[in-house]
Coordinates of C-alpha atoms in Angstrom, one line a residue:
Chain U
X132 CA -0.4 -0.4 -0.3
X133 CA 1.9 2.7 -1.3
X134 CA 1.0 7.1 1.3
X135 CA 1.3 10.1 -0.9
X136 CA 3.0 12.2 2.0
X137 CA 3.7 15.9 2.1
X138 CA 7.0 17.1 2.9
X139 CA 7.0 19.5 6.0
X140 CA 10.5 20.8 5.7
X141 CA 11.7 22.4 8.6
X142 CA 13.8 25.4 8.6
X143 CA 16.5 24.3 10.8
X144 CA 18.0 21.2 8.7
X145 CA 19.6 18.3 10.9
X146 CA 22.1 16.4 8.3
X147 CA 21.6 13.3 9.5
X148 CA 24.6 10.8 8.1
X149 CA 25.7 7.6 8.7
X150 CA 28.0 4.8 7.0
X151 CA 26.5 2.5 4.4
X152 CA 27.7 -0.2 6.4
X153 CA 25.8 0.3 10.3
X154 CA 23.1 0.5 8.2
X155 CA 23.2 -2.4 6.2
X156 CA 19.8 -4.1 6.4
X157 CA 18.2 -1.0 6.5
X158 CA 18.0 0.3 2.7
X159 CA 15.5 2.8 1.9
X160 CA 16.1 4.6 -1.4
X161 CA 14.4 8.1 -2.7
X162 CA 13.9 6.8 -7.1
X163 CA 13.7 10.7 -8.6
X164 CA 10.5 11.0 -10.4
X165 CA 9.8 12.4 -13.4
X166 CA 5.8 12.8 -14.9
X167 CA 4.1 14.0 -17.9
X168 CA 0.8 14.1 -18.7
X169 CA -0.3 13.2 -15.1
X170 CA 1.3 9.6 -15.0
X171 CA 4.9 8.9 -14.1
X172 CA 7.2 9.1 -16.7
X173 CA 8.7 5.2 -18.2
X174 CA 12.8 5.9 -17.2
X175 CA 11.5 6.6 -13.5
X176 CA 10.1 3.2 -13.2
X177 CA 13.1 2.0 -14.3
X178 CA 14.5 3.2 -11.6
X179 CA 12.6 1.9 -9.5
X180 CA 12.9 -1.2 -11.2
X181 CA 16.9 -1.2 -10.2
X182 CA 16.1 -0.2 -6.3
X183 CA 15.5 -3.9 -6.1
X184 CA 18.5 -4.8 -7.2
X185 CA 20.1 -2.4 -3.9
X186 CA 19.0 -5.7 -1.2
X187 CA 16.4 -6.9 0.3
X188 CA 13.4 -5.3 1.9
X189 CA 14.3 -1.6 0.4
X190 CA 11.6 0.7 0.5
X191 CA 10.9 3.0 -2.3
X192 CA 9.8 6.4 -2.4
X193 CA 9.1 8.4 -5.5
X194 CA 10.4 12.4 -5.4
X195 CA 7.3 13.9 -8.0
X196 CA 7.8 17.5 -8.2
X197 CA 5.7 19.7 -10.7
X198 CA 2.3 21.8 -9.9
X199 CA -1.1 21.4 -10.4
X200 CA -3.2 18.6 -11.0
X201 CA -1.5 16.7 -13.3
X202 CA 1.4 16.4 -10.5
X203 CA -1.5 15.1 -8.3
X204 CA -2.5 12.2 -11.2
X205 CA 0.8 11.9 -11.6
X206 CA 1.7 10.7 -7.7
X207 CA -2.2 9.0 -7.9
X208 CA -0.4 6.7 -10.4
X209 CA 2.9 6.5 -9.0
X210 CA 1.5 4.7 -5.9
X211 CA 0.3 2.4 -8.4
X212 CA 2.0 1.8 -10.6
X213 CA 5.4 -0.7 -9.1
X214 CA 4.6 -3.5 -6.0
X215 CA 8.1 -2.1 -4.9
X216 CA 6.4 2.1 -4.6
X217 CA 5.6 2.1 -0.7
X218 CA 5.5 6.4 -0.8
X219 CA 5.3 8.5 -2.9
X220 CA 6.5 11.9 -2.1
X221 CA 5.0 15.5 -3.9
X222 CA 6.3 19.1 -3.9
X223 CA 3.9 21.2 -4.9
X224 CA 6.0 24.1 -6.7
X225 CA 5.8 26.3 -9.6
X226 CA 9.9 26.6 -9.8
X227 CA 9.5 22.6 -11.0
X228 CA 7.2 23.6 -13.6
X229 CA 10.4 23.5 -15.9
X230 CA 12.7 21.0 -14.0
X231 CA 15.6 23.2 -13.6
X232 CA 18.8 21.9 -12.0
X233 CA 19.0 23.9 -9.1
X234 CA 15.7 23.7 -7.5
X235 CA 15.5 19.9 -8.2
X236 CA 19.3 19.8 -6.3
X237 CA 18.0 21.6 -3.4
X238 CA 15.1 19.7 -2.9
X239 CA 17.1 16.1 -3.3
X240 CA 19.2 17.6 -0.4
X241 CA 16.2 18.5 1.8
X242 CA 14.5 15.7 1.1
X243 CA 17.4 13.9 2.0
X244 CA 18.3 15.2 5.3
X245 CA 14.5 15.4 6.4
X246 CA 14.0 11.3 5.6
X247 CA 17.2 10.0 5.6
X248 CA 17.5 7.6 2.2
X249 CA 20.6 4.9 1.8
X250 CA 19.9 5.3 -1.5
X251 CA 19.2 7.8 -4.2
X252 CA 18.3 7.1 -7.9
X253 CA 17.5 8.4 -11.1
X254 CA 17.9 7.3 -14.9
X255 CA 20.9 8.9 -16.7
X256 CA 18.7 10.1 -19.0
X257 CA 19.3 13.9 -19.7
X258 CA 17.0 15.5 -16.7
X259 CA 18.7 12.5 -14.3
X260 CA 22.5 13.2 -15.7
X261 CA 21.7 17.3 -14.9
X262 CA 20.0 16.9 -11.5
X263 CA 21.9 13.9 -9.5
X264 CA 25.3 15.4 -9.7
X265 CA 24.4 18.7 -8.3
X266 CA 22.9 17.0 -6.2
X267 CA 25.5 14.9 -5.3
X268 CA 27.7 17.8 -4.4
X269 CA 24.9 19.4 -2.3
X270 CA 25.4 16.3 -0.5
X271 CA 29.4 15.5 -0.7
X272 CA 28.8 12.6 -1.8
X273 CA 30.3 10.9 -5.5
X274 CA 27.5 9.6 -7.2
X275 CA 28.1 7.2 -9.3
X276 CA 26.3 7.2 -13.4
X277 CA 25.2 5.3 -16.1
X278 CA 25.1 2.2 -13.8
X279 CA 24.6 -0.9 -15.7
X280 CA 24.9 -3.9 -13.6
X281 CA 24.2 -3.3 -10.1
X282 CA 25.6 -6.2 -7.3
X283 CA 24.6 -5.5 -3.8
X284 CA 24.0 -2.3 -1.6
X285 CA 27.0 -1.0 -2.7
X286 CA 29.0 -2.8 -5.7
X287 CA 27.9 -1.1 -9.4
X288 CA 28.5 -1.8 -12.7
X289 CA 29.4 0.7 -15.0
X290 CA 30.3 1.5 -18.5
X291 CA 33.6 3.9 -19.5
X292 CA 35.8 4.1 -23.0
X293 CA 32.3 4.6 -25.0
X294 CA 31.4 1.3 -23.4
X295 CA 34.9 -0.7 -24.8
X296 CA 35.4 -1.7 -21.0
X297 CA 33.8 -1.5 -17.4
X298 CA 34.0 -0.7 -14.5
X299 CA 33.5 -2.3 -11.5
X300 CA 33.3 0.2 -8.3
X301 CA 32.5 -0.1 -4.8
X302 CA 30.9 2.7 -2.9
X303 CA 32.5 2.9 0.7
X304 CA 31.2 6.7 1.4
X305 CA 28.9 7.9 3.9
X306 CA 25.2 7.5 3.0
X307 CA 23.5 8.8 0.8
X308 CA 24.7 6.0 -1.9
X309 CA 23.7 8.5 -4.9
X310 CA 23.4 7.1 -8.2
X311 CA 22.2 7.1 -12.6
X312 CA 21.1 3.5 -13.8
X313 CA 21.0 3.4 -17.6
X314 CA 17.2 2.5 -18.5
X315 CA 18.1 0.3 -21.2
X316 CA 19.7 -1.6 -18.4
X317 CA 17.0 -1.8 -16.2
X318 CA 13.7 -2.6 -18.1
X319 CA 10.4 -1.3 -16.2
X320 CA 7.9 -4.2 -16.3
X321 CA 4.9 -4.4 -16.8
X322 CA 2.6 -4.6 -13.3
X323 CA -0.7 -4.2 -11.8
X324 CA -0.9 -3.3 -8.8
X325 CA -3.1 -2.2 -5.7
X326 CA -3.5 0.6 -4.1
X327 CA -4.7 3.7 -1.7
X328 CA -3.7 6.7 -1.5
X329 CA -3.5 10.0 0.6
X330 CA -2.3 13.1 -0.4
X331 CA -1.3 16.5 0.7
X332 CA 0.0 19.4 -0.8
X333 CA 3.7 20.7 0.0
X334 CA 5.8 23.5 -0.7
X335 CA 9.1 23.7 -1.2
X336 CA 11.0 26.9 -2.1
X337 CA 13.9 27.5 -3.7
X338 CA 16.7 29.4 -5.0
X339 CA 16.5 30.8 -8.9
X340 CA 19.5 31.3 -10.8
X341 CA 18.4 30.2 -14.1
X342 CA 15.1 30.3 -15.9
X343 CA 13.7 27.8 -18.4
X344 CA 12.8 29.9 -21.8
X345 CA 12.0 27.5 -24.2
X346 CA 11.9 23.7 -25.8
X347 CA 12.2 23.3 -29.4
X348 CA 10.9 20.1 -30.8
X349 CA 9.5 17.7 -33.3
X350 CA 6.8 16.9 -33.6
X351 CA 6.8 13.1 -34.3
X352 CA 4.2 9.7 -34.1
X353 CA 7.4 7.9 -34.1
X354 CA 8.1 5.8 -30.9
X355 CA 10.0 7.1 -28.5
X356 CA 14.0 6.1 -29.6
X357 CA 15.2 5.1 -25.9
X358 CA 12.6 2.6 -25.1
X359 CA 11.3 1.5 -29.1
X360 CA 11.6 -2.3 -29.9
X361 CA 12.9 -2.0 -33.5
X362 CA 15.4 0.9 -34.2
X363 CA 16.0 2.1 -37.8
X364 CA 19.3 4.4 -37.7
X365 CA 20.1 6.7 -41.1
X366 CA 24.4 8.1 -40.9
X367 CA 25.7 10.7 -43.7
X368 CA 25.8 8.3 -46.6
X369 CA 21.9 9.5 -47.0
X370 CA 23.4 13.0 -48.0
X371 CA 20.5 14.6 -47.4
X372 CA 17.4 15.2 -44.8
X373 CA 15.1 14.7 -47.7
X374 CA 16.5 11.1 -48.5
X375 CA 16.5 10.6 -44.6
X376 CA 13.2 10.7 -45.5
X377 CA 13.8 6.8 -46.5
X378 CA 14.7 5.7 -43.2
X379 CA 11.6 7.6 -41.8
X380 CA 9.5 5.4 -44.2
X381 CA 11.2 2.2 -43.6
X382 CA 11.1 2.8 -39.4
X383 CA 7.1 3.6 -40.0
X384 CA 6.6 0.8 -41.7
X385 CA 8.3 -0.9 -39.2
X386 CA 6.8 0.3 -36.5
X387 CA 10.4 1.8 -35.6
X388 CA 12.1 4.4 -33.6
X389 CA 14.0 6.7 -35.5
X390 CA 18.2 7.2 -34.8
X391 CA 20.7 9.0 -35.9
X392 CA 24.3 9.2 -36.2
X393 CA 26.8 11.9 -34.9
X394 CA 27.5 12.9 -38.7
X395 CA 24.2 12.9 -40.0
X396 CA 22.6 15.4 -37.3
X397 CA 26.1 17.5 -37.8
X398 CA 25.1 17.6 -41.9
X399 CA 21.9 18.9 -40.6
X400 CA 19.6 15.7 -42.3
X401 CA 17.7 15.2 -39.1
X402 CA 17.6 17.3 -34.8
X403 CA 20.0 16.0 -32.3
X404 CA 17.6 14.5 -30.1
X405 CA 18.1 11.1 -33.1
X406 CA 21.6 10.8 -32.2
X407 CA 22.7 7.4 -30.9
X408 CA 26.3 7.2 -29.6
X409 CA 28.3 7.4 -26.7
X410 CA 26.9 10.9 -26.4
X411 CA 23.7 11.0 -27.7
X412 CA 20.8 8.4 -26.9
X413 CA 22.0 4.7 -25.0
X414 CA 19.1 2.0 -26.9
X415 CA 19.0 -1.2 -27.2
X416 CA 16.1 -2.6 -28.7
X417 CA 15.4 -6.3 -30.0
X418 CA 16.1 -5.2 -33.7
X419 CA 19.0 -2.6 -34.8
X420 CA 18.8 -1.3 -38.7
X421 CA 22.2 1.0 -39.3
X422 CA 21.9 2.2 -43.3
X423 CA 24.7 4.0 -44.4
X424 CA 26.9 3.6 -41.0
X425 CA 30.3 3.1 -41.0
X426 CA 30.5 2.0 -37.4
X427 CA 33.1 4.2 -35.8
X428 CA 33.2 3.7 -31.9
X429 CA 31.3 6.4 -30.3
X430 CA 28.0 5.1 -32.3
X431 CA 28.6 1.8 -31.4
X432 CA 28.5 2.8 -27.6
X433 CA 25.1 3.6 -28.3
X434 CA 23.9 0.2 -29.5
X435 CA 25.6 -2.0 -29.0
X436 CA 23.3 -4.1 -26.7
X437 CA 20.7 -4.4 -29.5
X438 CA 19.4 -7.9 -29.5
X439 CA 20.1 -7.9 -33.2
X440 CA 21.8 -5.5 -35.1
X441 CA 21.8 -5.0 -38.9
X442 CA 24.5 -2.8 -41.0
X443 CA 23.4 -2.3 -45.1
X444 CA 27.0 -0.4 -46.2
X445 CA 28.9 0.4 -49.9
X446 CA 32.1 -0.2 -47.8
X447 CA 33.1 -3.8 -47.1
X448 CA 35.6 -2.6 -44.1
X449 CA 33.2 -0.7 -42.3
X450 CA 33.5 -1.6 -38.8
X451 CA 30.0 -1.6 -38.0
X452 CA 30.5 -4.8 -39.9
X453 CA 32.4 -6.8 -36.7
X454 CA 29.6 -5.5 -34.3
X455 CA 26.4 -6.6 -36.9
X456 CA 24.6 -10.0 -36.8
X457 CA 23.5 -9.3 -40.5
X458 CA 25.5 -7.6 -42.8
X459 CA 24.9 -6.8 -46.3
X460 CA 27.1 -4.8 -48.9
X461 CA 25.0 -2.9 -51.4
X462 CA 24.0 0.7 -52.0
X463 CA 20.7 1.7 -49.5
X464 CA 19.6 3.4 -52.3
X465 CA 18.3 0.3 -53.2
X466 CA 18.3 -1.7 -50.7
X467 CA 16.3 0.8 -48.7
X468 CA 12.8 0.4 -51.1
X469 CA 13.5 -2.9 -51.7
X470 CA 13.2 -3.3 -48.2
X471 CA 9.9 -1.7 -48.1
X472 CA 8.1 -3.4 -51.3
X473 CA 9.3 -6.7 -49.8
X474 CA 8.3 -6.4 -46.0
X475 CA 5.5 -7.3 -44.5
X476 CA 2.9 -4.3 -42.9
X477 CA 3.4 -4.1 -39.1
Chain I
X479 CA 17.7 28.4 3.8
X480 CA 20.4 30.2 1.7
X481 CA 20.3 33.8 1.0
X482 CA 22.1 35.8 -1.6
X483 CA 22.4 39.2 -1.9
X484 CA 22.3 39.9 -4.9
X485 CA 24.9 43.5 -5.1
X486 CA 22.7 45.7 -7.9
X487 CA 25.0 48.8 -8.2
X488 CA 27.9 49.6 -6.2
X489 CA 25.5 51.9 -3.9
X490 CA 22.6 49.7 -2.8
X491 CA 21.9 46.3 -2.0
X492 CA 18.4 44.4 -2.4
X493 CA 16.9 41.2 -0.8
X494 CA 16.2 38.3 -3.4
X495 CA 13.6 36.5 -2.0
X496 CA 12.2 33.9 -3.3
X497 CA 8.7 33.8 -4.4
X498 CA 6.0 32.1 -2.1
X499 CA 2.6 32.3 -4.7
X500 CA 0.7 28.9 -5.5
X501 CA 2.3 26.8 -2.7
X502 CA -0.6 25.7 -0.2
X503 CA 1.3 25.5 3.3
X504 CA 3.5 28.8 2.6
X505 CA 6.6 29.1 5.2
X506 CA 7.1 32.4 6.7
X507 CA 10.2 33.6 5.9
X508 CA 11.4 36.1 8.2
X509 CA 15.4 37.7 8.7
X510 CA 15.6 35.9 11.6
X511 CA 15.2 32.0 10.2
X512 CA 18.1 33.2 7.0
X513 CA 20.5 30.5 8.1
X514 CA 23.1 31.4 6.1
X515 CA 23.8 34.8 4.1
X516 CA 26.7 35.0 1.5
X517 CA 27.7 37.7 -0.1
X518 CA 28.6 37.6 -4.3
X519 CA 31.5 39.3 -5.5
X520 CA 30.9 40.6 -9.0
X521 CA 33.6 41.4 -10.2
X522 CA 33.1 44.6 -12.1
X523 CA 32.1 43.4 -16.5
X524 CA 34.9 44.5 -18.1
X525 CA 37.5 42.4 -16.9
X526 CA 35.3 39.6 -16.0
X527 CA 37.8 35.9 -17.0
X528 CA 36.6 32.5 -17.7
X529 CA 37.8 29.5 -16.6
X530 CA 38.4 26.2 -18.9
X531 CA 39.2 22.7 -17.3
X532 CA 40.9 20.7 -19.9
X533 CA 41.4 17.3 -19.1
X534 CA 44.3 14.6 -21.0
X535 CA 42.7 11.2 -22.0
X536 CA 43.4 8.8 -24.5
X537 CA 43.2 10.2 -28.4
X538 CA 39.4 9.6 -28.6
X539 CA 39.9 6.8 -31.7
X540 CA 42.5 4.9 -29.7
X541 CA 41.0 1.6 -29.7
X542 CA 41.5 0.6 -26.1
X543 CA 43.3 -2.4 -24.3
X544 CA 41.8 -4.1 -20.9
X545 CA 45.3 -5.0 -18.7
X546 CA 45.3 -9.2 -18.6
X547 CA 45.4 -8.3 -14.7
X548 CA 41.8 -6.5 -14.7
X549 CA 43.5 -3.0 -13.2
X550 CA 42.8 -0.6 -15.4
X551 CA 43.1 0.4 -18.9
X552 CA 46.1 0.1 -21.0
X553 CA 48.1 3.9 -21.3
X554 CA 51.4 3.0 -21.6
X555 CA 52.4 3.9 -25.6
X556 CA 49.3 4.7 -26.5
X557 CA 48.5 8.2 -27.8
X558 CA 47.1 10.9 -25.0
X559 CA 45.2 13.9 -26.1
X560 CA 42.9 16.7 -25.3
X561 CA 39.5 15.7 -24.2
X562 CA 37.3 16.7 -27.9
X563 CA 35.0 18.5 -24.9
X564 CA 37.6 20.1 -23.5
X565 CA 38.9 21.6 -26.5
X566 CA 35.1 22.9 -27.5
X567 CA 35.0 24.4 -24.0
X568 CA 38.6 26.6 -24.6
X569 CA 37.1 26.8 -27.8
X570 CA 33.9 28.6 -26.9
X571 CA 36.2 31.1 -23.9
X572 CA 38.3 32.2 -27.0
X573 CA 35.4 33.1 -29.4
X574 CA 33.6 34.9 -26.0
X575 CA 37.2 36.4 -25.5
X576 CA 37.5 37.5 -29.4
X577 CA 34.1 38.9 -29.5
X578 CA 35.5 41.2 -26.5
X579 CA 33.0 39.4 -24.2
X580 CA 35.8 38.8 -21.1
X581 CA 39.0 39.6 -20.8
X582 CA 40.9 36.3 -19.7
X583 CA 41.0 32.9 -20.2
X584 CA 42.0 30.5 -18.0
X585 CA 42.7 27.1 -18.3
X586 CA 43.2 24.8 -16.0
X587 CA 44.1 21.1 -15.4
X588 CA 44.5 18.7 -12.9
X589 CA 46.1 15.6 -12.8
X590 CA 49.4 13.9 -13.0
X591 CA 52.8 15.5 -14.1
X592 CA 52.2 14.5 -18.2
X593 CA 49.4 16.6 -17.8
X594 CA 51.3 19.7 -18.7
X595 CA 51.1 18.8 -22.4
X596 CA 47.1 19.4 -22.3
X597 CA 48.2 22.2 -20.8
X598 CA 50.5 23.9 -23.4
X599 CA 48.2 22.5 -26.1
X600 CA 45.7 24.6 -24.5
X601 CA 47.9 27.7 -24.5
X602 CA 48.5 27.2 -27.6
X603 CA 45.3 27.4 -28.7
X604 CA 44.9 30.7 -27.0
X605 CA 44.7 30.6 -23.9
X606 CA 45.8 33.4 -21.9
X607 CA 47.6 31.5 -18.7
X608 CA 47.5 28.2 -17.4
X609 CA 47.3 26.5 -13.4
X610 CA 48.2 23.0 -13.4
X611 CA 46.9 20.9 -9.9
X612 CA 49.3 18.4 -9.9
X613 CA 47.4 14.7 -8.8
X614 CA 48.1 11.7 -9.2
X615 CA 46.1 8.2 -8.4
X616 CA 42.4 7.5 -9.7
X617 CA 40.8 11.0 -8.9
X618 CA 37.4 11.6 -9.1
X619 CA 34.8 13.6 -10.0
X620 CA 34.0 14.9 -6.4
X621 CA 38.0 15.8 -5.8
X622 CA 38.1 17.5 -9.0
X623 CA 34.9 20.0 -8.2
X624 CA 36.8 21.1 -5.0
X625 CA 39.3 21.1 -6.1
X626 CA 38.1 23.4 -9.0
X627 CA 36.2 25.3 -6.2
X628 CA 39.5 26.1 -4.4
X629 CA 40.6 28.1 -7.7
X630 CA 37.3 29.4 -8.5
X631 CA 38.1 31.5 -5.0
X632 CA 41.1 32.6 -5.9
X633 CA 41.2 33.3 -9.5
X634 CA 37.2 34.6 -9.5
X635 CA 36.2 33.9 -12.9
X636 CA 32.7 34.9 -14.5
X637 CA 32.4 31.7 -16.0
X638 CA 33.6 28.4 -16.2
X639 CA 33.3 26.3 -19.0
X640 CA 34.2 22.5 -18.7
X641 CA 33.0 20.0 -21.2
X642 CA 29.7 17.8 -20.6
X643 CA 31.9 14.8 -19.8
X644 CA 35.6 12.9 -20.5
X645 CA 35.6 10.7 -23.0
X646 CA 37.7 8.2 -20.5
X647 CA 35.5 7.5 -17.6
X648 CA 32.7 9.2 -19.8
X649 CA 31.1 10.1 -16.1
X650 CA 29.8 13.6 -17.0
X651 CA 29.6 14.7 -13.8
X652 CA 31.9 17.5 -13.5
X653 CA 30.7 20.4 -14.7
X654 CA 27.4 20.0 -12.6
X655 CA 29.4 19.4 -9.3
X656 CA 31.4 22.4 -9.7
X657 CA 28.2 24.5 -10.3
X658 CA 26.3 22.6 -7.3
X659 CA 29.5 23.7 -4.6
X660 CA 29.4 27.4 -5.8
X661 CA 25.9 27.2 -5.9
X662 CA 26.4 28.8 -9.4
X663 CA 23.9 27.9 -12.3
X664 CA 24.6 25.1 -14.6
X665 CA 23.7 25.6 -18.7
X666 CA 24.6 21.7 -19.5
X667 CA 25.2 20.0 -22.7
X668 CA 25.9 23.1 -24.3
X669 CA 25.0 23.3 -28.1
X670 CA 24.9 27.5 -28.0
X671 CA 26.5 29.7 -25.6
X672 CA 25.2 34.1 -25.6
X673 CA 26.4 35.9 -23.0
X674 CA 24.5 39.3 -22.7
X675 CA 27.7 41.3 -19.9
X676 CA 24.9 44.3 -19.8
X677 CA 22.4 41.8 -18.8
X678 CA 25.0 39.5 -16.5
X679 CA 23.1 36.7 -18.6
X680 CA 24.1 34.4 -20.5
X681 CA 21.6 31.8 -22.5
X682 CA 22.4 28.5 -23.2
X683 CA 20.8 25.7 -25.4
X684 CA 20.8 22.4 -24.5
X685 CA 20.9 19.6 -26.1
X686 CA 18.3 17.2 -24.0
X687 CA 16.6 14.0 -24.3
X688 CA 12.6 15.9 -26.2
X689 CA 15.4 18.6 -28.4
X690 CA 16.9 21.6 -27.4
X691 CA 15.8 23.4 -24.4
X692 CA 16.8 27.3 -23.4
X693 CA 17.4 28.5 -20.1
X694 CA 18.6 31.9 -19.3
X695 CA 21.6 31.9 -16.0
X696 CA 22.4 34.9 -14.4
X697 CA 26.2 35.1 -14.3
X698 CA 28.6 33.8 -12.9
X699 CA 27.9 30.4 -14.0
X700 CA 29.0 27.7 -15.0
X701 CA 28.4 25.8 -19.0
X702 CA 29.3 22.4 -20.1
X703 CA 29.8 21.9 -24.0
X704 CA 28.2 19.4 -25.8
X705 CA 29.6 18.2 -29.7
X706 CA 27.8 20.5 -31.8
X707 CA 28.8 23.9 -29.5
X708 CA 31.7 24.7 -32.5
X709 CA 34.5 23.3 -34.2
X710 CA 37.8 24.2 -31.7
X711 CA 40.6 25.4 -34.1
X712 CA 44.0 24.0 -34.3
X713 CA 46.9 25.4 -32.5
X714 CA 48.9 27.1 -35.3
X715 CA 53.0 26.8 -35.3
X716 CA 53.3 30.5 -33.7
X717 CA 50.7 29.8 -31.3
X718 CA 52.5 26.6 -30.2
X719 CA 56.2 28.8 -29.8
X720 CA 54.7 31.6 -27.3
X721 CA 53.1 29.3 -25.7
X722 CA 56.2 28.0 -24.1
X723 CA 56.7 31.6 -22.6
X724 CA 52.8 31.5 -21.2
X725 CA 52.7 31.0 -17.4
X726 CA 51.8 27.9 -15.5
X727 CA 50.7 28.0 -11.8
X728 CA 50.8 24.8 -10.3
X729 CA 49.6 23.6 -7.4
X730 CA 48.7 20.7 -5.0
X731 CA 46.1 19.2 -3.2
X732 CA 47.4 19.8 -0.2
X733 CA 48.3 23.6 -1.1
X734 CA 44.3 24.3 -2.1
X735 CA 43.1 22.5 0.9
X736 CA 41.7 20.0 -0.5
X737 CA 41.1 16.0 0.0
X738 CA 41.4 13.7 -2.3
X739 CA 40.5 10.3 -0.3
X740 CA 37.8 9.1 -2.6
X741 CA 34.6 7.5 -1.3
X742 CA 34.6 5.4 -4.8
X743 CA 37.2 2.4 -5.0
X744 CA 37.5 0.5 -8.8
X745 CA 37.0 -2.8 -8.1
X746 CA 37.6 -4.6 -11.3
X747 CA 38.3 -3.4 -15.0
X748 CA 36.7 -6.0 -17.8
X749 CA 35.8 -6.2 -21.2
X750 CA 32.5 -6.2 -22.0
X751 CA 30.5 -9.3 -23.2
X752 CA 31.7 -9.7 -26.4
X753 CA 28.8 -10.4 -29.3
X754 CA 28.9 -13.7 -31.3
X755 CA 30.7 -13.0 -34.8
X756 CA 27.8 -11.7 -37.3
X757 CA 27.3 -12.8 -41.5
X758 CA 27.4 -11.4 -44.0
X759 CA 24.0 -11.3 -46.1
X760 CA 24.1 -11.7 -50.5
X761 CA 20.4 -10.2 -50.8
X762 CA 17.0 -8.9 -49.4
X763 CA 15.4 -11.9 -49.8
X764 CA 18.4 -13.2 -47.7
X765 CA 17.9 -10.3 -45.4
X766 CA 14.2 -10.7 -44.8
X767 CA 14.2 -14.3 -44.5
X768 CA 16.9 -15.0 -41.6
X769 CA 15.1 -11.9 -39.7
X770 CA 12.1 -13.4 -40.1
X771 CA 13.3 -17.0 -39.5
X772 CA 15.6 -17.1 -37.8
X773 CA 16.7 -14.1 -35.4
X774 CA 12.6 -14.0 -35.6
X775 CA 12.2 -9.9 -35.2
X776 CA 10.3 -9.5 -38.1

């Protein structure tokens, strides 16, 4: 049964520190949550799922911030969306409408100082990457970011060198242990759970030295790149934004998301949020099709965990063929139309 | 709560207290409930200094090898370079200075003795001065951020620019931590930076999951750079020669009063699981057949 609580923060803050080893057995996790349109977003559920691996009897609280009825609806949803969630904390203030790092990090610090969790978890998407390290600095602890595997309350594996090596690290510091996890490594389960939630609105103030101006994004009906089952990616060989429409057509046929290499984004064929790679999005779909992609280390870093990789490239020496399960040496301008013709409708 | 006194001009002060509108259980903030009042010293705009972090890493094109004893990645006889995101950070600082909006660009590196090479590259690109904090051993971002904060308190820059991540440990933490420790606003993953010296603000376009987000930050601020912010310049030979005589100040963590003992321990470094070797198909028909009947993905 999940309880939604108001957060009342005392003006005099009593920091609570305890070493992790002394609280073994009393693990409690705060998940930094995101919501949209009155529901908790999928990445938050990945973070909740990851929290399970921290230890037995881990009680998970989800922290949501924002304002208005969509926040309250999201809190209701959070209270029932995963069996591990025992509490939802709501921070209701217009400081959180645009999820800036400064008020958010301060909020996490205050919640931690009040509640004393052993772990704080978020997903390593652009929100988590922006907020978690700042919160860690305020709490004076080293965070462990982009975790792909958790083997207990203080041992984690994270990729380094564009995923060409894996680093196993042990956290030996004070509570809380802060981590961000890759959502592709902790896929959210499909669960239906029972709930009864009490809610109370809370107030949370924060210093504002930054302000949100706008978001420019593309309208699309394609599934979200981060969790699509099929991804079709184009590289610089597409030669133009006009040609990239072929990739989009193929994606539509397959019910897939569209991805791109850095070269294609730099050349202006597609916007930045389609970039797959070491410093772009990390994806791990069932099927990844790469057209005109050379397979540079930095791109492979973003898709190497895909279940099946298909590569089409005119150059038989392209490095992409080393990582592909199925490779076709050929001209994408001939192959894609042929695929469009011969593939069944999704 | 923290409170900031923002000095609007030299003659008067203005207190800025967070607004309490639209909250359901308002706090009553009185002067007696202030916990910390911090005075921010704003350098006169004409003399704004930019501090840029540069890191020495294995070159981005090198295929790395994991040591057989799992203690780390092989760095002996391997090409080292300035982290690509740091090059972009330095380039941006130089462009801001060339536009007349800053008076000095200071490049900072924190690392072992050989890091001086990267610093010299930065000076050759056009930084005015260098600072080398010589520290050996595994330095995690929190220690780096604390060392940076100590330097900021000495140098008092109006803007700090770092690369969003180092391509060796791919942490993407240091910039955010520096901003948090200093209580400065942050503009991470910047693809465009526009400084307004008069308003003492900077507009930053950020590359985020949903597209491009624009934020406006009060100076002083911390910015971390993303790939598309700019194309860094090459150091020309005359500049490489000039760089030899540019001043470099050295510090140690002890001199800066920063402890570098970490709360993280590297247990081992391993290779990622290898994928099964793939096959080449010879036609679209064969590809579709394999995807349907062998891989079962369509």
